[in-house]
Structures are given as structure tokens and as C-alpha cells.
Short mmCIF file of C-alpha atoms in Angstrom, two decimals:
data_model
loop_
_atom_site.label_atom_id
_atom_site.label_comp_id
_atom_site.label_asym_id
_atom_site.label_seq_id
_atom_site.Cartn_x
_atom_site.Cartn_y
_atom_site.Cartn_z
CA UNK A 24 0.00 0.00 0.00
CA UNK A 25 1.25 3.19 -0.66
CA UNK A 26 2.34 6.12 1.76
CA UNK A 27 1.02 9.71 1.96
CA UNK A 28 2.81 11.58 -0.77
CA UNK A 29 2.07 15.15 -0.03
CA UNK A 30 4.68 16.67 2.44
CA UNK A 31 4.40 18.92 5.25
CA UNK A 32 7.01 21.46 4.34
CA UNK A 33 5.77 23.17 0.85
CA UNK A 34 7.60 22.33 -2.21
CA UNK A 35 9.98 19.47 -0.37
CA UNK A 36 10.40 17.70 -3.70
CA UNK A 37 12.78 20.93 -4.76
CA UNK A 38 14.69 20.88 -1.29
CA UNK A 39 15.56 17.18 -1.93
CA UNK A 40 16.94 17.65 -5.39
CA UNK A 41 18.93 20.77 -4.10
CA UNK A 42 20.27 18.30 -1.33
CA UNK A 43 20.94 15.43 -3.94
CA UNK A 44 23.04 18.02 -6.46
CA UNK A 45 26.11 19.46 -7.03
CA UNK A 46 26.27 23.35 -6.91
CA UNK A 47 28.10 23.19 -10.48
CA UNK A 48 25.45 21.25 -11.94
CA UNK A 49 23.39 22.65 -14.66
CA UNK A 50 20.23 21.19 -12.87
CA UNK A 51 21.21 22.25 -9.74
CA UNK A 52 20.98 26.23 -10.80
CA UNK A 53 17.32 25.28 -12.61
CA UNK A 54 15.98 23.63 -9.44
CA UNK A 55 16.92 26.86 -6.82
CA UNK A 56 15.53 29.06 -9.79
CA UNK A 57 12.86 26.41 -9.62
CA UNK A 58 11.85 26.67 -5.75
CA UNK A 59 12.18 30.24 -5.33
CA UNK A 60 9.71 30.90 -8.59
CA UNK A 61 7.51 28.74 -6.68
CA UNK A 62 7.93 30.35 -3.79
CA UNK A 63 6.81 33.14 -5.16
CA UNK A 64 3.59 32.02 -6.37
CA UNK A 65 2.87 31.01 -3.04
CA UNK A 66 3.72 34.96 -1.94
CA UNK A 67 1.53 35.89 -4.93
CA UNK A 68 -1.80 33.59 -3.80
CA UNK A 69 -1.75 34.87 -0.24
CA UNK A 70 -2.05 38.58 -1.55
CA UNK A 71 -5.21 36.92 -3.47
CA UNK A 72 -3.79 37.35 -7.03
CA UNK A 73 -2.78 40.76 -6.84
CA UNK A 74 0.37 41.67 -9.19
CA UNK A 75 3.53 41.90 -7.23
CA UNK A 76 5.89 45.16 -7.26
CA UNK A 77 8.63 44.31 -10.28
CA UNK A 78 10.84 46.33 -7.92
CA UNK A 79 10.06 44.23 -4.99
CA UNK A 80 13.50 43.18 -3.45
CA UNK A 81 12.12 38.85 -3.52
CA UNK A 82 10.77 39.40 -7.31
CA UNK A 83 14.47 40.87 -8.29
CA UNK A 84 15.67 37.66 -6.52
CA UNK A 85 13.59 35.76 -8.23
CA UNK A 86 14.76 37.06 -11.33
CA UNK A 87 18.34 36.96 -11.01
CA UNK A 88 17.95 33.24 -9.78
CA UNK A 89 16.48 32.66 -13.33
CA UNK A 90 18.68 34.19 -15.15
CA UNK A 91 21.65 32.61 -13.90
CA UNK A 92 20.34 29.34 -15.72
CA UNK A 93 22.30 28.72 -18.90
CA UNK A 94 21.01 30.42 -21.82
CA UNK A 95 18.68 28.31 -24.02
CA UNK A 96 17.73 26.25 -20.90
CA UNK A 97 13.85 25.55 -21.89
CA UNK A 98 13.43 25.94 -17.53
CA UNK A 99 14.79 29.38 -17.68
CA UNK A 100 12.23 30.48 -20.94
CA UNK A 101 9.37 28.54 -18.63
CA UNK A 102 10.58 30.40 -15.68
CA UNK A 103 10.59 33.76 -16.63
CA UNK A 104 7.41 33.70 -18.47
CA UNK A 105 5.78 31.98 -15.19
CA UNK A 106 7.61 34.72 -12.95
CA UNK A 107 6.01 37.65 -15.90
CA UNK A 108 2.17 35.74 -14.67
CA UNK A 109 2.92 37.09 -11.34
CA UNK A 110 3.08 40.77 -12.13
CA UNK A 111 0.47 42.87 -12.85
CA UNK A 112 -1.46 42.46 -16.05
CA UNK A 113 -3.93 44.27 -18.05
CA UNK A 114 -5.84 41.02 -19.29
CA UNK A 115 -7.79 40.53 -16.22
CA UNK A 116 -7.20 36.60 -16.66
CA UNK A 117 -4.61 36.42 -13.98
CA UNK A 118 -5.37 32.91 -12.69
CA UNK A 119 -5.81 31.55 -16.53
CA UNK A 120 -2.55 32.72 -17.37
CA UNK A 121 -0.77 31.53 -14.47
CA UNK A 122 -2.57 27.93 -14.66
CA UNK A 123 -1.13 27.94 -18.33
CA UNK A 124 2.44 28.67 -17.00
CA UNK A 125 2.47 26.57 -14.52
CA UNK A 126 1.38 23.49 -16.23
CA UNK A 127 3.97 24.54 -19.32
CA UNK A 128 7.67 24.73 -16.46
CA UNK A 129 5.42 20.90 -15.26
CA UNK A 130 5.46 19.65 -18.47
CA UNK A 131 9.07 20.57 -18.74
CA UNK A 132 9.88 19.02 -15.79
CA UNK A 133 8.02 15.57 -16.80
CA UNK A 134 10.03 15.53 -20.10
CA UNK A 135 13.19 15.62 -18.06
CA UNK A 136 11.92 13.02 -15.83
CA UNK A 137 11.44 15.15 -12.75
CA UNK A 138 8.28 13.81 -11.75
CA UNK A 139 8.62 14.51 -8.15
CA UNK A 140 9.22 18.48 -8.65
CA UNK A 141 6.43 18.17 -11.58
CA UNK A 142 4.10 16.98 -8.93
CA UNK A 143 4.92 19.44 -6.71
CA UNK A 144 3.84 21.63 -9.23
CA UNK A 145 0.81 20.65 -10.53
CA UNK A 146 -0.26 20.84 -7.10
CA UNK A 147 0.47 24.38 -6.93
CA UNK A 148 -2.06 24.45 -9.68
CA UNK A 149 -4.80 22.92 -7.58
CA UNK A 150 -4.08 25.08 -4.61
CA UNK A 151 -3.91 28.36 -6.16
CA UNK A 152 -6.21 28.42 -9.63
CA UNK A 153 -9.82 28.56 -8.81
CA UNK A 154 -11.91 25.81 -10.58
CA UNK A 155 -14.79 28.91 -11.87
CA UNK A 156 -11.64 30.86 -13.15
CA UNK A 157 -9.99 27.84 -15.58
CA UNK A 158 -11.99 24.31 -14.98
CA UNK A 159 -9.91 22.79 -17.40
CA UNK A 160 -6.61 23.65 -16.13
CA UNK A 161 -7.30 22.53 -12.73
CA UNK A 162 -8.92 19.07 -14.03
CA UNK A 163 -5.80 18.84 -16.19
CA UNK A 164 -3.61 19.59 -13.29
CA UNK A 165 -5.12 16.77 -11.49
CA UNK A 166 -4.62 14.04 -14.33
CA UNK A 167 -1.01 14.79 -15.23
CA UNK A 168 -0.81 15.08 -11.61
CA UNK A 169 -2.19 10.84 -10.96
CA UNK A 170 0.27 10.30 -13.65
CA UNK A 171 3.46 11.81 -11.90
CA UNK A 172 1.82 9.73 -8.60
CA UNK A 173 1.82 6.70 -10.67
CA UNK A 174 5.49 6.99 -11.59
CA UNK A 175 6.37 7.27 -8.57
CA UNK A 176 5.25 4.42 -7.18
CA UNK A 177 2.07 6.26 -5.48
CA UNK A 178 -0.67 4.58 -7.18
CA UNK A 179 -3.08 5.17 -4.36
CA UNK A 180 -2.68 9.09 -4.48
CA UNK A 181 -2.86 8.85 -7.91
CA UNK A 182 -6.64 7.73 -8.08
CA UNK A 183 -7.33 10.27 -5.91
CA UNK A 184 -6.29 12.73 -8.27
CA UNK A 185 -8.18 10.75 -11.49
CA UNK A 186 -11.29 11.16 -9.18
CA UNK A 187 -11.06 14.59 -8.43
CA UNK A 188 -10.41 15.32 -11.96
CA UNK A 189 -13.60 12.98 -13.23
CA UNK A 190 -15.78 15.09 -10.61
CA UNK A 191 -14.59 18.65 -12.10
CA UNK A 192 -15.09 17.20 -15.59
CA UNK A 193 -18.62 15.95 -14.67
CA UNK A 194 -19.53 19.12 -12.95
CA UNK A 195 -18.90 21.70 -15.75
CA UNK A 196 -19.59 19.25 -18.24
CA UNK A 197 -16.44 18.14 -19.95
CA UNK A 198 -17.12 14.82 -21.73
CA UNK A 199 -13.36 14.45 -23.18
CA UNK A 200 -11.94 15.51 -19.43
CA UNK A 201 -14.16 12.75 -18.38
CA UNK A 202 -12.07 10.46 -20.64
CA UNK A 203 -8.80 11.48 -19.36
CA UNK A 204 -9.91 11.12 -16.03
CA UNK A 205 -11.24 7.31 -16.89
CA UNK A 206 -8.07 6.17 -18.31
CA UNK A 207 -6.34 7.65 -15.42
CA UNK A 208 -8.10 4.86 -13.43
CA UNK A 209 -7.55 2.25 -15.73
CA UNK A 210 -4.05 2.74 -15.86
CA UNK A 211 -4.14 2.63 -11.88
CA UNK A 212 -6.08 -1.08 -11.97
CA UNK A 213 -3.32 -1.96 -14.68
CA UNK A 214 -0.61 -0.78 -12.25
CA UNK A 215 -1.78 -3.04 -9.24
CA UNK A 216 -2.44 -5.93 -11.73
CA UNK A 217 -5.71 -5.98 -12.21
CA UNK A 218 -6.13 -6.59 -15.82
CA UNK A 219 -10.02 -7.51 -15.92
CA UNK A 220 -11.01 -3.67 -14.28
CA UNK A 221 -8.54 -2.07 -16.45
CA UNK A 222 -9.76 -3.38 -19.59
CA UNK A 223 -13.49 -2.69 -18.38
CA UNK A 224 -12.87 0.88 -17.82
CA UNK A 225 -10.62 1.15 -20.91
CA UNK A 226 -13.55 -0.43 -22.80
CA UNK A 227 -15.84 2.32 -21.33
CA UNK A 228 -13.03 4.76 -22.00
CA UNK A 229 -13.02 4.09 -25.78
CA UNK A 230 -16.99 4.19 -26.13
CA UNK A 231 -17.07 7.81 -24.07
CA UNK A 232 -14.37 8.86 -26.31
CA UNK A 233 -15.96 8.42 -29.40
CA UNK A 234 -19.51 9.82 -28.21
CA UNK A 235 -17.36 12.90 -27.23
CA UNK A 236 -16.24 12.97 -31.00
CA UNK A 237 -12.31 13.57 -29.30
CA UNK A 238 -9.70 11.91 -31.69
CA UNK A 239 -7.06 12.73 -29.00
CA UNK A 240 -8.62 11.03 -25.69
CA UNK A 241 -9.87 8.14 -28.28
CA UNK A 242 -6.05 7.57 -29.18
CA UNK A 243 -4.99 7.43 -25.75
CA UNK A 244 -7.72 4.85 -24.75
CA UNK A 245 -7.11 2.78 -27.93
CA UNK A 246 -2.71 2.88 -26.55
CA UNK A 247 -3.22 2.02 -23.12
CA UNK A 248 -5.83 -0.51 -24.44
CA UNK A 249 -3.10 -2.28 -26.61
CA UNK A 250 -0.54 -2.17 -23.24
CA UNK A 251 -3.45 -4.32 -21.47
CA UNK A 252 -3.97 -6.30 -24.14
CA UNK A 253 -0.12 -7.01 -24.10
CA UNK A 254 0.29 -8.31 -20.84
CA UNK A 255 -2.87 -10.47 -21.54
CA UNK A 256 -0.93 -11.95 -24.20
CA UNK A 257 -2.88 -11.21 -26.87
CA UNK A 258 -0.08 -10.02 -29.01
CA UNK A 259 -1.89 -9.54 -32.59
CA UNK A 260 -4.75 -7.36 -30.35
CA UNK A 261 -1.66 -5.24 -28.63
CA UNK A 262 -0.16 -4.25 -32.45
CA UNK A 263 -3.26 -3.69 -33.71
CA UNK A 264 -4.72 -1.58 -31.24
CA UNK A 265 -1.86 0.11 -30.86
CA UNK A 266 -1.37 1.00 -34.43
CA UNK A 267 -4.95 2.30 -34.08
CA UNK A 268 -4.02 4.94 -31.91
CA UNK A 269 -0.50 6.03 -33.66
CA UNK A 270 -3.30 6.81 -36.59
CA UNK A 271 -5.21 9.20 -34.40
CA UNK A 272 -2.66 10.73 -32.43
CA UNK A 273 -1.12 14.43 -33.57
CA UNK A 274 1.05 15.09 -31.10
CA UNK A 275 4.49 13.84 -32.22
CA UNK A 276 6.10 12.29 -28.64
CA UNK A 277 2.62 10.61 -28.26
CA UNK A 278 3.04 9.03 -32.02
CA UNK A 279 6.54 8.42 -31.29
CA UNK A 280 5.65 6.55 -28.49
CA UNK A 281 3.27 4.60 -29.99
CA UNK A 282 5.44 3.39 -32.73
CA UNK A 283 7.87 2.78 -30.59
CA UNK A 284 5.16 0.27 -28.25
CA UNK A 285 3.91 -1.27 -31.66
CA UNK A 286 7.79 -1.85 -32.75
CA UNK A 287 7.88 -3.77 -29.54
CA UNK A 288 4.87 -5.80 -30.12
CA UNK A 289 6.06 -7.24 -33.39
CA UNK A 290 9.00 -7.80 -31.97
CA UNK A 291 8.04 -10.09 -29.29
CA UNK A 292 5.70 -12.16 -32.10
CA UNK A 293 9.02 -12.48 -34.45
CA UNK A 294 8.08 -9.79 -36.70
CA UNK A 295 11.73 -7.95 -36.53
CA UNK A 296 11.54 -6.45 -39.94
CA UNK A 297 8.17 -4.76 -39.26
CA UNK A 298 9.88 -4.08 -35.76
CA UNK A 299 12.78 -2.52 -37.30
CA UNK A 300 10.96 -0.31 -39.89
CA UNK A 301 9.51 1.58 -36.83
CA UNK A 302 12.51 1.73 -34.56
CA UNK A 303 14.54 3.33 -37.56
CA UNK A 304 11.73 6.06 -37.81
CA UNK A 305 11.63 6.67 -34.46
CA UNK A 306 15.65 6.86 -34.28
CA UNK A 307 15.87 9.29 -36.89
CA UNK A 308 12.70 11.68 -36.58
CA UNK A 309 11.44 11.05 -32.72
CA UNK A 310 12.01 14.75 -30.72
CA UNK A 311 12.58 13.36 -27.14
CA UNK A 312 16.44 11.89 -26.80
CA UNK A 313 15.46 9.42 -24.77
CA UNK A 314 13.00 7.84 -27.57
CA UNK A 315 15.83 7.63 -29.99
CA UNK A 316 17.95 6.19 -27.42
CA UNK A 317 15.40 3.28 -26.96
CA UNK A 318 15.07 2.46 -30.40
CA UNK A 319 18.84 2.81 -31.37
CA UNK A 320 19.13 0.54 -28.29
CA UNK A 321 16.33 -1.78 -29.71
CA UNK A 322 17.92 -1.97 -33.20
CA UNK A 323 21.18 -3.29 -31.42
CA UNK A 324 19.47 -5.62 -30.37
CA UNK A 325 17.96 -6.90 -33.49
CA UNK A 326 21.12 -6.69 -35.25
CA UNK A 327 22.30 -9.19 -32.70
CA UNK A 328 19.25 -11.41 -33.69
CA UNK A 329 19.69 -11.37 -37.19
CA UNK A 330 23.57 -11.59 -37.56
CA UNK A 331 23.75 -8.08 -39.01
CA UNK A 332 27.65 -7.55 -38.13
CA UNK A 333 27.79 -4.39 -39.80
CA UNK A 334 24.29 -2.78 -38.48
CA UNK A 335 25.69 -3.96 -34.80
CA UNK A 336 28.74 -2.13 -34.73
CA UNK A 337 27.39 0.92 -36.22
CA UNK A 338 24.65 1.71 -33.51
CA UNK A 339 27.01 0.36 -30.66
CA UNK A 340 29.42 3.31 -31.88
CA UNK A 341 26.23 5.74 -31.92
CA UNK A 342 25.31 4.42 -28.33
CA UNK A 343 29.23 4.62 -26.88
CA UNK A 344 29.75 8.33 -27.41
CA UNK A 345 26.29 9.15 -25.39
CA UNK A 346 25.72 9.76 -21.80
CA UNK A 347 23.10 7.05 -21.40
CA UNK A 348 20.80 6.94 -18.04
CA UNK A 349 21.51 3.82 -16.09
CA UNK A 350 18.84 1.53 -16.94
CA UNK A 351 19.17 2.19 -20.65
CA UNK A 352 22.95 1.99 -20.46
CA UNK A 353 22.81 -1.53 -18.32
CA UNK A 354 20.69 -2.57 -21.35
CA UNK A 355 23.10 -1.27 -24.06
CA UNK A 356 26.06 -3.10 -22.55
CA UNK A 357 23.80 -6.15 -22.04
CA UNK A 358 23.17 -6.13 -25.43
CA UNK A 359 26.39 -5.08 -26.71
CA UNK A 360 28.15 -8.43 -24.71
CA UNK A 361 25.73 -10.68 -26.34
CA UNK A 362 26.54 -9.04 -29.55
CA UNK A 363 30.35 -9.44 -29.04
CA UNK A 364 29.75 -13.03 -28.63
CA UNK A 365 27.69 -13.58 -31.17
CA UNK A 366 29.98 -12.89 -33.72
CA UNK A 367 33.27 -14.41 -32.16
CA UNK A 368 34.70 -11.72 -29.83
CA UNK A 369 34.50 -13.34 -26.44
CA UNK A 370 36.92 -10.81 -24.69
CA UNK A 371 34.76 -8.00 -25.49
CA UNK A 372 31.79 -9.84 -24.69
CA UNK A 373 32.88 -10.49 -21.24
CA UNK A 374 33.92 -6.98 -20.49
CA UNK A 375 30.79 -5.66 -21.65
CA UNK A 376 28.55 -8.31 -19.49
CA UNK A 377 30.73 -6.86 -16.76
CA UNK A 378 29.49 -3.57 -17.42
CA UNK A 379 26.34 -4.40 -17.73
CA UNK A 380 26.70 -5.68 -14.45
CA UNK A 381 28.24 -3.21 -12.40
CA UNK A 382 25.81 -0.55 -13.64
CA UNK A 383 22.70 -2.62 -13.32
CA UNK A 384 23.94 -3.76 -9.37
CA UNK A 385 24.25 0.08 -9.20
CA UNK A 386 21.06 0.95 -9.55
CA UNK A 387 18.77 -1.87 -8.89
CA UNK A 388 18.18 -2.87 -12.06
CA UNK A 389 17.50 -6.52 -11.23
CA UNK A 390 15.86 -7.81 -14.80
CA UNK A 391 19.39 -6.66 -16.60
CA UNK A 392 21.41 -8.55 -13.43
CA UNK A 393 19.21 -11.80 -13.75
CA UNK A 394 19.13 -11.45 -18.00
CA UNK A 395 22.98 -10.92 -17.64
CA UNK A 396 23.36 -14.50 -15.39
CA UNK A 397 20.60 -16.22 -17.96
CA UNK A 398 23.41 -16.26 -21.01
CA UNK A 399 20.38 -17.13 -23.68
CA UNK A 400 22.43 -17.16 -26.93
CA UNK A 401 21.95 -14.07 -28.72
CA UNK A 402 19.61 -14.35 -31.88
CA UNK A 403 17.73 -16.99 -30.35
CA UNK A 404 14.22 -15.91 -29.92
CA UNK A 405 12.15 -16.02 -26.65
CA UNK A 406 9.66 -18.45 -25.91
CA UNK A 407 6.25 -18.21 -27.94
CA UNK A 408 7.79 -15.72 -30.76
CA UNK A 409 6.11 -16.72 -33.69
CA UNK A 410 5.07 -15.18 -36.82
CA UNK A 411 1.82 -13.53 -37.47
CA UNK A 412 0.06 -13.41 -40.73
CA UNK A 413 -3.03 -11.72 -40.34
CA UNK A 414 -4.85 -8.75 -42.57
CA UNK A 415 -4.28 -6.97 -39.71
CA UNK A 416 -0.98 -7.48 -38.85
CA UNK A 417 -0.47 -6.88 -42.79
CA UNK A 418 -2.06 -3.76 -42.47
CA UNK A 419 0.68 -2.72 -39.60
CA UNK A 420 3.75 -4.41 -41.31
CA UNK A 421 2.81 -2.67 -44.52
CA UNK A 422 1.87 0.81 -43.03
CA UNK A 423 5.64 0.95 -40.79
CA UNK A 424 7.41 -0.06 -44.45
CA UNK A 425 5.90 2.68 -46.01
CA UNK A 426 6.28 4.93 -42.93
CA UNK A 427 10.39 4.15 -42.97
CA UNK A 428 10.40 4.60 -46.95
CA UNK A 429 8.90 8.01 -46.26
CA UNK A 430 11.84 8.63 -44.00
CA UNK A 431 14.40 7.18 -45.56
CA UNK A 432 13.30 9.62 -48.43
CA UNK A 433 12.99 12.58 -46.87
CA UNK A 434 16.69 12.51 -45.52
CA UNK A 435 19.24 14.41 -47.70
#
């Protein structure tokens, strides 16, 4: 059961990281900027949305602490246009605009995988925007919000927010909100393992969303519908359902990641062409590092599985030269060891299962420790990966060649 995530001592997610980093650290400058903008807002809500003084000796502070971020540091840009929401304003939407602003520095802190200090501030959101002044933006804050709970291992706070969020959407009447909030829930039930309430409210989730007439929240139900139909092991459902939802989707890390779940799929039914087709799209066009890592990291892998010498050693010299985060770089150099034995270089191999090692017994990455002590021969699929010919699966396999062709000929 989980423990009671919101602490005593406002913004305590920003103290910790400030405790945890190094005072030369890049980060370390955007989290103090971080807390004492935040700070601020809290200053700003207890005059009841008045505009602070721009000559007031904390806004100058303020300022100066955001400014000494690096330049081109997307937390300074979100910083100083959430510190401008604080001053007076001739737009008389005060609240509006600072909802927007604060959600926009969260959303930049979820893409660098802050989720504590992203929580932290989506909860500002819900303490200082009034629900009659921006529904939406409080309903929002409270779904991204379950979703930063649910990373962090908090799923029972987590469907507290999802309900709160479902109640604001049914009170001022937003049917796609609704949706959100739904999934939310699902994704909770998937989280503690129960598949059969996931998939209920999922199936709910999908109906709603198409009554609503919302593409977006349809193509979210449809993904996290193809993740539940995954575990079930109903692998043809999962790449069907998931392509489903990469065809409705228009935001382009919400495609990526889609492609880069139904790569997965048709990987784990012995599909690695189709598999590769999309992990060579998402290497070369996804906007997120992180997604390109994973799929350059994926494509190592199937060059292991196919013999592709050539292909290996090319995207282990892509990987080598980047600063990988832990659990992807345990994987790289488990992959890279089997790879190294695979084609005859057992030296290498055992220096890179070493790696592999040490990094994963670092950082608790048990399945890379217990995969690394397994030794299954590279190129030797897992148990149950067969080929799928379906019109459906055709559909997919066809769809991610063209998709890569499209690619391939759009590069100079």
C-alpha cells in the first residue's frame, strides 16, 4: 500500500533535489531558480492574485535566480514567463494565465523526468487556480498530476487525483476531461495488476471517447488498451490496437511513443523487420532523446538477432559516445556483450557483461542482473515468438514499411 505523498514542508520535492546536487550542476541552478519561482507564487496567492511590485527586493531575486540558468535552458524560458504571470497584467485573466504557465515549467519538468518536482507543481495548480476561473486547467492539473503519482510508485494518491479530476469534468460538463480522467483509473487497476477492471474501464473509456467525438482522448484509450492487451498476451490485439491509436494521435512524442510500443509488439511475435521499420523512424525523426535512445538501443538488439555484423557495430558506436541513463545503459552493454559473442569476440563480450553488471547492481536494475546470469544465446528468440500473418498485422507491417520509406526519403 502506498504512503502519503504530499509533504508537510511546501515544495519538499525541490529541497531534496537541491540536497541530492552538485552546486556546479546545470540542474542544480534550474531547481533553486525552480523553488524560489515557486515560492513566489505562493507569496503571490496569499495577496489573493494581486500583481507583485517588479521592484520588490524577492521578485528581483527571483529574477536573477532565473537568469543565472544557462542560456537556451527551456526551464529558464518557462521560468521567466511563469515569474512575468505574477506581475500585474492588463488582461484581467490572472489565474488563466498563471494555470497555463504553470502546467507549461510541469510539463518541462516531466520531459526531463522530474516527476517529483512536476508533482509538486501541478499541485500548486490545484491550490492556487480557482476551478470557476480555468476548470480545465485545474482538471488537467489533477490528471497529469495521478500520472506523476503513478510513476512514482504512489498509485493510491494517484486515483485520488483521477477522481477529483472525473468530478470537475462531470460538474462543468467536460465529456473528453471525463475520458482522461477514466483512463487515469484504468491505468491505476493496470498498475496493481488488475487486468479484468482495467480493460473494463478502458472499454468504457473508448466508447465515451468516441460519443465525445475527441480523436485525442480516443487515441490514448485505444494505446493504453493495446498495453493491457499485451500483458494479456494477446499479441496480434496489442499491435493492432496500438497502431490504431498512432493513426489518431497528432502530437508527435505521443506518435513516437506509440510506434515505438507497436515496434515492440512485433517484436516479441518475431516480426523484426516490421519491428525494425519503426525503430529506424523513431531513431531518426522522434524529438525526445530518450526515444531515440530506446530504439537505437532496440535496433542493437535486433542486429544481434539477425547476424547483421555491420548494423551492430554501427549503432554500438552511436550508443558509446552518449551519456546514457543507467537503466538504458545496463541494457546497451547487455546487449552489446551478447553481440560481441555472437559474432566471435569473447573478450569484449565479457567486459561488456561486466558492465552491464556493475551498472545494473548500481542501480537496482535486477531484470538486466538476472538477464545478464541467464546467457540465452543471442539471436535466439524467446519463448512463444512466432510469426503472425493476419490482414491486420499486414495492415501494420505494410503501413511501418511505407512509414520508414517516407523517411528514408525525406533525408538528404
Amino acid at each position: 500500500m502506498d504512503s502519503v505523498a504530499q509533504p508537510s514542508v511546501e515544495h519538499h520535492a525541490f529541497f531534496v533535489a537541491l540536497a541530492n546536487l552538485s552546486r556546479t550542476d546545470d540542474e542544480w541552478a534550474e531547481t533553486e531558480a525552480g523553488l524560489v519561482t515557486m515560492r513566489l507564487v505562493d507569496e503571490w496567492a496569499a495577496t489573493g492574485g494581486r500583481g507583485l511590485d517588479a521592484r520588490d527586493p524577492a521578485v528581483l531575486a527571483v529574477s536573477r535566480a532565473v537568469h543565472a540558468i544557462r542560456a537556451g535552458s527551456v526551464h529558464r524560458a518557462m521560468l521567466d514567463g511563469l515569474l512575468g504571470a505574477l506581475l500585474p497584467s492588463e488582461d484581467g485573466g490572472e489565474r488563466q494565465v498563471l494555470a497555463s504557465r504553470l502546467a507549461a515549467y510541469a510539463r518541462a519538468l516531466q520531459f526531463d523526468a522530474r516527476w517529483d518536482r512536476a508533482a509538486d507543481v501541478y499541485r500548486s495548480i490545484i491550490r492556487h487556480v480557482w476551478v470557476t476561473d480555468a476548470a480545465e486547467s485545474v482538471a488537467d492539473a489533477h490528471v497529469q498530476l495521478g500520472g506523476c503519482l503513478r510513476t512514482l510508485g504512489l498509485p493510491g494518491e494517484a486515483l485520488e487525483a483521477y477522481q477529483a479530476a472525473a468530478w470537475i469534468a462531470r460538474d462543468q460538463a467536460m465529456p473528453a476531461m471525463a475520458v482522461r480522467a477514466m483512463i487515469g483509473e484504468a491505468n491505476v487497476a493496470l498498475q496493481r495488476g488488475n487486468l479484468p477492471a482495467a480493460e473494463a474501464q478502458l472499454d468504457r473509456a473508448i466508447a465515451d471517447a468516441v460519443a465525445a467525438g475527441d480523436d485525442n482522448v480516443l487515441a490514448m484509450a485505444l494505446h493504453d488498451r493495446a498495453h493491457v492487451a499485451h500483458r494479456r498476451g494477446q499479441s496480434e490485439r496489442a499491435v493492432t490496437l496500438g497502431y490504431d491509436a498512432l493513426g489518431l494521435y497528432t502530437e508527435p512524442t505521443k506518435r513516437d511513443r506509440a510506434l515505438g510500443d507497436v515496434a515492440s509488439f512485433l517484436g516479441e511475435i518475431g516480426l523484426r523487420d516490421a519491428a525494425r521499420d519503426g525503430y529506424l523512424v523513431i531513431a531518426a525523426t522522434a524529438q525526445e532523446q530518450y526515444l531515440r535512445w530506446v530504439a537505437t538501443i532496440n535496433l542493437l538488439e535486433l542486429s544481434v538477432h539477425d547476424r547483421q555484423e555491420e548494423a551492430f557495430d554501427g549503432y554500438r558506436s552511436q550508443l558509446e559516445s552518449e551519456s546514457l541513463p543507467p537503466e538504458l545503459a545496463a541494457y546497451f552493454h547487455l546487449y552489446a556483450s551478447r553481440g560481441f559473442r555472437a559474432f566471435g569476440r569473447s573478450g569484449l563480450a565479457e567486459e561488456a557483461s561486466d558492465r552491464a553488471v556493475d551498472v545494473a547492481a548500481a542501480n537496482g536494475i535486477n531484470e538486466v542482473l538476472a538477464l545478464a546470469e541467464s546467457h540465452r544465446p543471442a539471436g535466439e528468440p524467446a519463448a512463444g515468438s512466432v510469426a503472425h500473418d493476419t490482414p491486420g498485422i499486414a495492415v501494420v507491417i505494410s503501413g511501418l514499411r511505407e512509414l520508414r520509406e517516407s523517411v528514408a526519403g525525406a533525408r538528404p
